[in-house]
Coordinates of C-alpha atoms in Angstrom, one line a residue:
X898 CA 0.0 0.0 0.0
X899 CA 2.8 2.5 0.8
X900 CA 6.4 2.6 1.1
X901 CA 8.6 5.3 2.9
X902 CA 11.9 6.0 4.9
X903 CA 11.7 6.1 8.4
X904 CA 12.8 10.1 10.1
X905 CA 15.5 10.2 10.1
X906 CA 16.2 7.9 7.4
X907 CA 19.0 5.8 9.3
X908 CA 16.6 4.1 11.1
X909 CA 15.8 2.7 8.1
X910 CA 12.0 2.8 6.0
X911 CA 8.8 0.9 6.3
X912 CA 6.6 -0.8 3.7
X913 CA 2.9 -1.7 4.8
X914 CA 0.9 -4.2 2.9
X915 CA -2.4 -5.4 2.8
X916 CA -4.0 -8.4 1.4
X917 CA -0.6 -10.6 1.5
X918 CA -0.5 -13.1 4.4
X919 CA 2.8 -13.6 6.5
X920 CA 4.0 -16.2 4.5
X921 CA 4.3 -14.7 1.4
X922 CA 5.5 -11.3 2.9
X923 CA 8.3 -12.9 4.4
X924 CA 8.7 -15.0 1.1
X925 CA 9.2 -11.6 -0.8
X926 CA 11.5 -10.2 2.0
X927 CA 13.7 -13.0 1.5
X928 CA 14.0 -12.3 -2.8
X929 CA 14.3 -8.4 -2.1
X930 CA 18.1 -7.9 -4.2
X931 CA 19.4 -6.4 -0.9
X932 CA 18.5 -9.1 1.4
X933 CA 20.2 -11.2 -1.3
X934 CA 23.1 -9.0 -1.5
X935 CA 23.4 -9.0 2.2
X936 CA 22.9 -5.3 2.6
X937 CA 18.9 -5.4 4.1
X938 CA 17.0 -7.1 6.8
X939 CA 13.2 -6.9 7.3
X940 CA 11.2 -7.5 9.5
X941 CA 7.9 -8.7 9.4
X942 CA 5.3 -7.5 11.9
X943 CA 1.3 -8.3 11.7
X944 CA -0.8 -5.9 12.7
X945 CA -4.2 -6.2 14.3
X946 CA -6.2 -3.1 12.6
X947 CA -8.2 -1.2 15.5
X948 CA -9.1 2.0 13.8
X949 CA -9.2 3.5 10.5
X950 CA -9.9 6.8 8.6
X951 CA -13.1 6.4 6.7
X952 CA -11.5 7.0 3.8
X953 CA -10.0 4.0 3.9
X954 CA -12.9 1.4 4.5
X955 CA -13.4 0.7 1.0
X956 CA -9.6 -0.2 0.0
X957 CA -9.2 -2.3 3.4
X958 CA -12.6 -3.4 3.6
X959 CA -13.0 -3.2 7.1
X960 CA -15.9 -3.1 9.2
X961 CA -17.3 -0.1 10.2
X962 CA -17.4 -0.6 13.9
X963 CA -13.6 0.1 13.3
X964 CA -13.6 3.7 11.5
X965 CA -12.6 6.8 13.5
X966 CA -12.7 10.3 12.2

């Protein structure tokens, strides 16, 4: 869904996805050219959506007990 360095960008960046389960995320961490190269880690964290802006219900299709603001 989005991609981005961290602030300030030695900490690294962040990549969040949606609609790819752990398996394959960590499958496609493991191919990235860095990782291969040696110069990258990831890591891989699930998160548990609580709330979300109501413009994004229809790309996440959550439920809309779950939409704030």
């Amino acid at each position: 869904m989005l991609s981005g360095q961290t602030v300030p960008s030695a900490l690294g960046g962040a990549i969040v996805a949606y609609g790819v389960d752990r398996v394959a995320a960590e499958r496609m961490a493991a191919e990235d050219p860095f990782v291969v190269a040696g110069v990258a880690t990831y890591t891989v964290t699930t998160i548990d959506v609580g709330r979300v802006h109501a413009a994004l219900t229809a790309v996440l299709e959550v439920e809309r007990s779950r939409v704030r603001g």
